[in-house]
Structure formats: C-alpha cells, structure tokens
C-alpha cells in the first residue's frame, strides 16, 4: 500500500466477524433516507486503464457493470453524527479498545509527541502509532474535535463503520455502488468532476500540495481534513468523493476477483465471499499527484477491518424503501 494511503494495524484475527454490542433500533424509512441521495442505477463503465492507473491495485479491466437503484449519503459521516451514535449506544471504537491509532507525523504536537509508540511503519515513517489517538482525539491526547463537528469522523475501523451503519438503519456501500455514485453521471471520466484536476484554477478536492511528506502548502484551502461540503458536489450531489478521507466499502479486497466476466461480477457485484482486507475508495488529504493520485474515481486500495488512521472515514448507503 502506498505510504500516503493508510497503514494496517495488523491485529490477530482482524478479519473475523464482530458482533454488535447493541440492538439496532427500528427506524422509519423516511428518517433513514433523510440526507441521502437517490442514485438511479443502471449500467456504467467501472474501473480504469488510463496512464495514471495502478494495475497492481486491480483497477481494471474497464467493464460494464449494472447496479440497482439505491441511496447513499451526500457526505461522509461527521464527528457530530458519530458522537450522536456513541451517545445513544455507548459504543467504544476499536482504536479505543486497542489503545492507539495511526496519526500522520506532521500533525503530532508537543503534547502528543510524548505518546508516540516506539514503532514505525516500514517505508512510511511519517505514520506514527499514538497512544490515546481515537475519533474524539484525532492527533492524540490533548487534541479534540470540539471545533470540528462537521469534519469527517476518522480513526474508525471498518467494523466501527459497519456498527454505525447498522445503528442508522443503513449499510456500507458496495464498491460498485460507490464508484457509480462517485462518477456523478460522467462516463469514464478521470475525476468525479471531469478529466482536469483543477478546472479554471479552482480546486475541487482536498489533497496534498507541496512536497510530500514534509510540506503541504494547503493551496486547496486545507492541510488536514476539511469540513464536509467544502467543495462543489458531483453531478449526483455527493460531496468530497475525492480526497479528504478514504471511505470504507462493503467488499472484501481482491485484485482479480472482478476480472472475469460472469453474473456475480457484472450484476450488482458484492465482492469476493471472503478476504483479509476491505476496500477503501476516494483517496484522502494525504494523496499527492506526484506518485499517489488515488483520488481518481477508479482508484482503489484496502485495509484490514480493524485498522484505523487519521485519514479513513466512511459514508453509508441504503436500499430504496419498498
């Protein structure tokens, strides 16, 4: 995995299913649909094969995939929304249970530096394991989200995201649903808004500018995460499907499962039946166009279900009400 993406926690047995510590409440379909966007579904061209693609990530082949209509959140889940979930359920995230999470080095202040664990990520020393880092203290002890209620929640594992989705009467999107929605009705475009990264010299996403990993000029307006709805939405009304934070998807990760043309890979694909890691999509504020342009709409990567970092979040999907 590229160093700008997100390191894996690597806890033993992380791929095992996790039981919910609460009973999901019954919810009215209209309440569930509030703040969600209806995606019409249909056939679209999934995947990428342009010169910037990462073949080893399994971005290709470009293939015609059919997806049924569904609902998806207009934004990633925010700190405010996740706080409501925690207040209602008493849920404790995996980063809290494990006692640490990964923080990008430049965001670690003097107070947090005392809590950096004696460990490094191979080939990515800018990631540091910080004791006490979790969603409510994103940089570690002494940091908080009081001034960031509309920022995407981070330091949530796939298991945490799935728990929130169940509580909200939703689910995580499949990878095919996510890409269809992120494309916003554009066919085979490089980005969620077209083929030009900065049209009319206006940034459309929150990514790294400058020299990674030592200098971020913040030309796009943000050095860390940006509040949701900071940039114009795509053609379907979805915000920040490129950059800002990686987004968990439902699917198990594979670079080959989808290559062969068969009904389960082309009609409402759900991904492989099992695996060791889950798909993440969209890129993050740490992606840099010199080597990790995974904010392209076809780009993909993965992480273990128990992993949490300061640049992974999620948005939810839901079936259309009957």
Short mmCIF file of C-alpha atoms in Angstrom, two decimals:
data_model
loop_
_atom_site.label_atom_id
_atom_site.label_comp_id
_atom_site.label_asym_id
_atom_site.label_seq_id
_atom_site.Cartn_x
_atom_site.Cartn_y
_atom_site.Cartn_z
CA UNK A 1 0.00 0.00 0.00
CA UNK A 2 1.25 3.49 -0.80
CA UNK A 3 2.57 5.45 2.16
CA UNK A 4 0.06 8.23 1.63
CA UNK A 5 -2.84 5.81 1.96
CA UNK A 6 -3.17 4.21 5.37
CA UNK A 7 -1.12 1.64 7.29
CA UNK A 8 -2.65 -1.55 8.65
CA UNK A 9 -3.00 -2.26 12.34
CA UNK A 10 -2.41 -5.97 11.88
CA UNK A 11 -4.20 -7.24 14.99
CA UNK A 12 -4.52 -11.00 15.14
CA UNK A 13 -7.88 -12.30 13.91
CA UNK A 14 -8.89 -8.92 12.48
CA UNK A 15 -10.85 -10.49 9.61
CA UNK A 16 -13.18 -12.35 11.99
CA UNK A 17 -16.78 -11.07 12.18
CA UNK A 18 -17.54 -8.66 15.03
CA UNK A 19 -20.83 -8.87 16.91
CA UNK A 20 -22.70 -5.62 17.50
CA UNK A 21 -22.70 -4.61 21.19
CA UNK A 22 -26.20 -3.13 20.82
CA UNK A 23 -29.53 -3.91 19.19
CA UNK A 24 -30.08 -1.67 16.15
CA UNK A 25 -33.24 0.40 16.65
CA UNK A 26 -36.21 0.16 14.31
CA UNK A 27 -36.23 3.19 12.04
CA UNK A 28 -38.76 4.72 9.70
CA UNK A 29 -37.64 4.56 6.06
CA UNK A 30 -38.22 8.30 5.62
CA UNK A 31 -35.93 9.07 8.55
CA UNK A 32 -33.24 6.80 7.13
CA UNK A 33 -33.45 8.47 3.72
CA UNK A 34 -33.02 11.98 5.12
CA UNK A 35 -29.74 13.46 3.87
CA UNK A 36 -29.27 10.66 1.35
CA UNK A 37 -29.15 10.87 -2.42
CA UNK A 38 -31.10 8.55 -4.71
CA UNK A 39 -28.79 7.02 -7.31
CA UNK A 40 -30.77 5.86 -10.35
CA UNK A 41 -28.70 2.77 -11.01
CA UNK A 42 -28.19 1.23 -14.41
CA UNK A 43 -25.14 0.17 -16.37
CA UNK A 44 -21.87 2.09 -16.20
CA UNK A 45 -18.22 1.60 -17.08
CA UNK A 46 -16.37 0.59 -13.92
CA UNK A 47 -12.60 0.62 -13.44
CA UNK A 48 -9.74 2.45 -15.08
CA UNK A 49 -6.96 1.84 -17.57
CA UNK A 50 -5.59 5.34 -18.15
CA UNK A 51 -1.83 6.02 -17.91
CA UNK A 52 -2.16 7.07 -14.27
CA UNK A 53 -3.80 3.81 -13.20
CA UNK A 54 -2.21 1.39 -10.76
CA UNK A 55 -2.60 -2.05 -12.42
CA UNK A 56 -1.37 -3.84 -9.29
CA UNK A 57 -4.38 -2.39 -7.43
CA UNK A 58 -6.77 -4.20 -9.76
CA UNK A 59 -8.27 -1.01 -11.17
CA UNK A 60 -9.03 -2.81 -14.42
CA UNK A 61 -10.37 -4.20 -16.52
CA UNK A 62 -12.77 -1.45 -17.55
CA UNK A 63 -16.05 -3.32 -17.59
CA UNK A 64 -19.77 -2.75 -17.99
CA UNK A 65 -21.40 -3.23 -14.58
CA UNK A 66 -25.09 -2.97 -13.76
CA UNK A 67 -26.20 -1.66 -10.37
CA UNK A 68 -29.74 -1.44 -9.00
CA UNK A 69 -31.03 1.95 -7.73
CA UNK A 70 -30.01 2.74 -4.15
CA UNK A 71 -29.50 5.53 -1.63
CA UNK A 72 -26.17 6.94 -0.47
CA UNK A 73 -25.18 9.68 1.96
CA UNK A 74 -24.42 13.03 0.38
CA UNK A 75 -21.42 13.40 2.71
CA UNK A 76 -19.15 11.28 4.80
CA UNK A 77 -20.29 10.73 8.39
CA UNK A 78 -19.23 13.67 10.55
CA UNK A 79 -17.88 13.92 14.08
CA UNK A 80 -21.24 15.32 15.18
CA UNK A 81 -23.13 12.36 13.69
CA UNK A 82 -20.75 9.81 15.14
CA UNK A 83 -20.97 11.47 18.55
CA UNK A 84 -24.76 11.02 18.46
CA UNK A 85 -24.24 7.33 17.73
CA UNK A 86 -21.79 6.92 20.62
CA UNK A 87 -24.10 8.80 23.00
CA UNK A 88 -27.07 6.62 22.04
CA UNK A 89 -25.27 3.27 22.21
CA UNK A 90 -22.20 3.68 24.40
CA UNK A 91 -20.20 2.23 21.53
CA UNK A 92 -16.42 2.01 22.02
CA UNK A 93 -14.33 2.09 18.84
CA UNK A 94 -11.58 -0.38 18.14
CA UNK A 95 -8.92 2.35 18.40
CA UNK A 96 -10.14 2.96 21.98
CA UNK A 97 -10.11 -0.74 22.80
CA UNK A 98 -6.65 -1.27 21.35
CA UNK A 99 -5.43 1.95 22.99
CA UNK A 100 -3.82 3.56 19.95
CA UNK A 101 -4.24 4.57 16.32
CA UNK A 102 -2.12 5.87 13.44
CA UNK A 103 -1.54 9.63 13.16
CA UNK A 104 0.28 11.47 10.37
CA UNK A 105 3.58 12.75 11.77
CA UNK A 106 3.22 16.44 10.84
CA UNK A 107 0.01 16.65 12.89
CA UNK A 108 1.63 15.45 16.11
CA UNK A 109 2.21 18.35 18.51
CA UNK A 110 4.48 18.54 21.59
CA UNK A 111 1.77 17.19 23.89
CA UNK A 112 1.04 14.24 21.62
CA UNK A 113 4.74 13.52 20.98
CA UNK A 114 5.02 12.05 24.48
CA UNK A 115 2.51 9.38 23.48
CA UNK A 116 4.15 8.20 20.26
CA UNK A 117 4.81 4.47 20.50
CA UNK A 118 8.23 3.00 19.74
CA UNK A 119 7.26 1.62 16.36
CA UNK A 120 7.48 2.72 12.74
CA UNK A 121 5.67 1.76 9.57
CA UNK A 122 8.07 0.19 7.06
CA UNK A 123 8.68 2.53 4.09
CA UNK A 124 6.28 5.10 5.60
CA UNK A 125 7.90 6.65 8.69
CA UNK A 126 5.53 9.62 8.51
CA UNK A 127 2.86 7.39 10.07
CA UNK A 128 3.18 7.09 13.84
CA UNK A 129 1.25 4.93 16.27
CA UNK A 130 -0.01 7.25 19.01
CA UNK A 131 -1.39 6.00 22.31
CA UNK A 132 -4.74 7.58 23.08
CA UNK A 133 -5.48 8.64 19.49
CA UNK A 134 -9.08 7.91 18.55
CA UNK A 135 -12.01 9.61 16.85
CA UNK A 136 -12.57 12.19 19.60
CA UNK A 137 -8.81 12.91 19.95
CA UNK A 138 -7.62 12.67 16.33
CA UNK A 139 -3.99 13.66 16.96
CA UNK A 140 -3.78 12.00 20.36
CA UNK A 141 -4.18 13.14 24.00
CA UNK A 142 -4.82 16.86 24.25
CA UNK A 143 -6.47 17.13 20.83
CA UNK A 144 -10.23 17.15 20.31
CA UNK A 145 -12.97 17.66 17.73
CA UNK A 146 -14.86 20.41 19.54
CA UNK A 147 -14.12 22.84 16.72
CA UNK A 148 -14.52 20.16 14.02
CA UNK A 149 -18.13 18.97 14.32
CA UNK A 150 -18.63 18.99 10.53
CA UNK A 151 -15.34 17.32 9.69
CA UNK A 152 -15.48 13.66 8.69
CA UNK A 153 -15.04 11.31 11.62
CA UNK A 154 -11.70 9.48 11.41
CA UNK A 155 -9.93 6.73 13.34
CA UNK A 156 -12.89 4.47 12.62
CA UNK A 157 -12.24 0.90 11.53
CA UNK A 158 -14.40 -0.99 9.04
CA UNK A 159 -16.03 -2.72 11.99
CA UNK A 160 -16.79 0.66 13.62
CA UNK A 161 -18.25 1.99 10.36
CA UNK A 162 -20.43 -1.10 9.91
CA UNK A 163 -21.69 -0.71 13.50
CA UNK A 164 -22.66 2.92 12.91
CA UNK A 165 -24.39 1.99 9.65
CA UNK A 166 -26.44 -0.72 11.38
CA UNK A 167 -27.50 1.73 14.11
CA UNK A 168 -28.53 4.27 11.47
CA UNK A 169 -30.63 1.70 9.57
CA UNK A 170 -28.16 1.73 6.71
CA UNK A 171 -25.16 -0.25 5.45
CA UNK A 172 -21.83 0.39 3.81
CA UNK A 173 -21.93 0.81 0.01
CA UNK A 174 -20.62 -1.90 -2.25
CA UNK A 175 -17.59 -0.89 -4.25
CA UNK A 176 -19.65 -0.81 -7.44
CA UNK A 177 -22.29 1.38 -5.80
CA UNK A 178 -19.61 3.71 -4.51
CA UNK A 179 -17.97 4.14 -7.91
CA UNK A 180 -21.27 4.61 -9.75
CA UNK A 181 -22.29 7.29 -7.26
CA UNK A 182 -18.86 8.96 -7.27
CA UNK A 183 -18.86 9.26 -11.05
CA UNK A 184 -21.90 11.52 -10.80
CA UNK A 185 -23.24 10.51 -14.21
CA UNK A 186 -19.97 11.12 -16.08
CA UNK A 187 -18.85 8.26 -18.29
CA UNK A 188 -15.23 7.10 -17.91
CA UNK A 189 -14.01 10.47 -16.57
CA UNK A 190 -10.75 10.53 -14.61
CA UNK A 191 -12.17 12.52 -11.70
CA UNK A 192 -15.61 12.89 -10.16
CA UNK A 193 -15.97 16.26 -11.96
CA UNK A 194 -14.24 15.54 -15.29
CA UNK A 195 -10.75 15.00 -16.68
CA UNK A 196 -8.97 18.14 -15.46
CA UNK A 197 -7.62 18.15 -11.91
CA UNK A 198 -8.02 21.89 -11.27
CA UNK A 199 -10.60 23.24 -13.74
CA UNK A 200 -10.44 27.04 -14.13
CA UNK A 201 -7.75 27.03 -11.40
CA UNK A 202 -10.31 26.07 -8.77
CA UNK A 203 -9.62 23.12 -6.51
CA UNK A 204 -12.36 20.50 -6.44
CA UNK A 205 -10.91 18.27 -3.71
CA UNK A 206 -8.74 18.23 -0.60
CA UNK A 207 -5.40 16.61 -1.42
CA UNK A 208 -1.71 17.32 -0.73
CA UNK A 209 0.08 20.19 -2.44
CA UNK A 210 3.79 20.80 -1.99
CA UNK A 211 6.46 18.23 -1.09
CA UNK A 212 5.16 15.05 0.49
CA UNK A 213 5.58 14.33 3.36
CA UNK A 214 7.31 17.48 4.66
CA UNK A 215 5.44 20.46 3.21
CA UNK A 216 1.75 20.91 2.44
CA UNK A 217 1.08 24.39 1.09
CA UNK A 218 -2.66 24.00 1.58
CA UNK A 219 -3.44 25.59 -1.79
CA UNK A 220 -6.79 23.82 -1.78
CA UNK A 221 -7.69 25.56 1.49
CA UNK A 222 -6.95 22.72 3.90
CA UNK A 223 -3.87 20.96 5.24
CA UNK A 224 -5.75 18.32 7.26
CA UNK A 225 -9.33 17.21 6.88
CA UNK A 226 -11.87 19.69 5.52
CA UNK A 227 -15.45 20.11 6.74
CA UNK A 228 -17.98 18.26 4.60
CA UNK A 229 -19.44 20.32 1.76
CA UNK A 230 -16.22 22.33 1.42
CA UNK A 231 -16.07 21.68 -2.33
CA UNK A 232 -18.74 21.59 -5.05
CA UNK A 233 -20.71 18.34 -5.28
CA UNK A 234 -20.52 15.97 -8.23
CA UNK A 235 -23.33 15.50 -10.73
CA UNK A 236 -25.38 13.39 -8.31
CA UNK A 237 -24.99 15.79 -5.38
CA UNK A 238 -22.27 13.89 -3.48
CA UNK A 239 -19.58 15.88 -1.69
CA UNK A 240 -15.88 15.04 -1.29
CA UNK A 241 -15.88 11.69 -3.06
CA UNK A 242 -12.28 12.58 -3.98
CA UNK A 243 -9.70 13.38 -1.34
CA UNK A 244 -10.39 14.41 2.26
CA UNK A 245 -10.72 10.88 3.72
CA UNK A 246 -10.66 7.35 2.41
CA UNK A 247 -14.08 5.69 2.58
CA UNK A 248 -14.76 2.13 3.66
CA UNK A 249 -16.80 -0.04 1.28
CA UNK A 250 -18.64 -3.28 1.98
CA UNK A 251 -16.48 -5.51 -0.24
CA UNK A 252 -13.61 -7.77 0.66
CA UNK A 253 -10.48 -6.79 -1.26
CA UNK A 254 -9.21 -8.62 -4.31
CA UNK A 255 -7.22 -7.53 -7.34
CA UNK A 256 -8.52 -10.38 -9.53
CA UNK A 257 -11.99 -11.48 -8.42
CA UNK A 258 -13.76 -8.92 -10.65
CA UNK A 259 -11.66 -9.52 -13.77
CA UNK A 260 -13.61 -12.47 -15.17
CA UNK A 261 -16.93 -11.65 -16.80
CA UNK A 262 -19.66 -13.55 -15.01
CA UNK A 263 -23.03 -12.59 -13.46
CA UNK A 264 -21.70 -12.06 -9.92
CA UNK A 265 -19.02 -9.62 -11.12
CA UNK A 266 -21.21 -7.67 -13.54
CA UNK A 267 -24.70 -7.51 -11.97
CA UNK A 268 -24.88 -5.84 -8.53
CA UNK A 269 -21.43 -7.21 -7.58
CA UNK A 270 -20.93 -7.75 -3.86
CA UNK A 271 -17.22 -8.55 -4.00
CA UNK A 272 -15.48 -11.79 -3.02
CA UNK A 273 -17.13 -14.02 -0.40
CA UNK A 274 -14.18 -13.66 1.99
CA UNK A 275 -10.83 -11.99 2.42
CA UNK A 276 -8.32 -10.40 4.77
CA UNK A 277 -8.89 -6.72 3.95
CA UNK A 278 -11.78 -4.44 2.99
CA UNK A 279 -11.91 -2.00 0.08
CA UNK A 280 -11.42 1.72 0.64
CA UNK A 281 -12.14 4.34 -2.02
CA UNK A 282 -11.71 8.01 -2.85
CA UNK A 283 -8.24 8.97 -1.66
CA UNK A 284 -7.51 11.38 1.17
CA UNK A 285 -5.98 14.74 2.06
CA UNK A 286 -2.60 12.99 2.09
CA UNK A 287 -2.69 11.89 -1.57
CA UNK A 288 -0.14 13.69 -3.75
CA UNK A 289 -0.30 13.90 -7.55
CA UNK A 290 3.40 13.12 -7.96
CA UNK A 291 3.03 9.46 -7.03
CA UNK A 292 -0.28 8.60 -5.35
CA UNK A 293 -3.14 10.04 -7.35
CA UNK A 294 -5.67 7.68 -5.87
CA UNK A 295 -8.29 10.42 -5.79
CA UNK A 296 -9.07 9.36 -9.36
CA UNK A 297 -12.57 7.91 -9.41
CA UNK A 298 -11.40 4.42 -10.49
CA UNK A 299 -8.59 4.20 -7.92
CA UNK A 300 -8.86 1.75 -5.05
CA UNK A 301 -6.93 0.34 -2.13
CA UNK A 302 -7.65 -1.63 1.04
CA UNK A 303 -7.01 -2.10 4.74
CA UNK A 304 -7.71 -4.69 7.40
CA UNK A 305 -11.15 -4.38 9.02
CA UNK A 306 -9.70 -3.43 12.42
CA UNK A 307 -7.36 -0.70 11.14
CA UNK A 308 -7.90 2.97 11.95
CA UNK A 309 -6.00 6.08 10.93
CA UNK A 310 -6.44 9.83 10.78
CA UNK A 311 -7.42 9.70 7.11
CA UNK A 312 -10.06 6.96 6.90
CA UNK A 313 -13.78 7.67 7.26
CA UNK A 314 -16.95 6.44 5.59
CA UNK A 315 -20.37 7.24 4.18
CA UNK A 316 -23.41 4.98 4.31
CA UNK A 317 -25.74 3.53 1.70
CA UNK A 318 -29.23 2.03 1.93
CA UNK A 319 -31.66 0.09 -0.17
CA UNK A 320 -34.59 2.02 -1.60
CA UNK A 321 -37.65 1.77 0.66
CA UNK A 322 -40.24 -0.65 -0.57
#
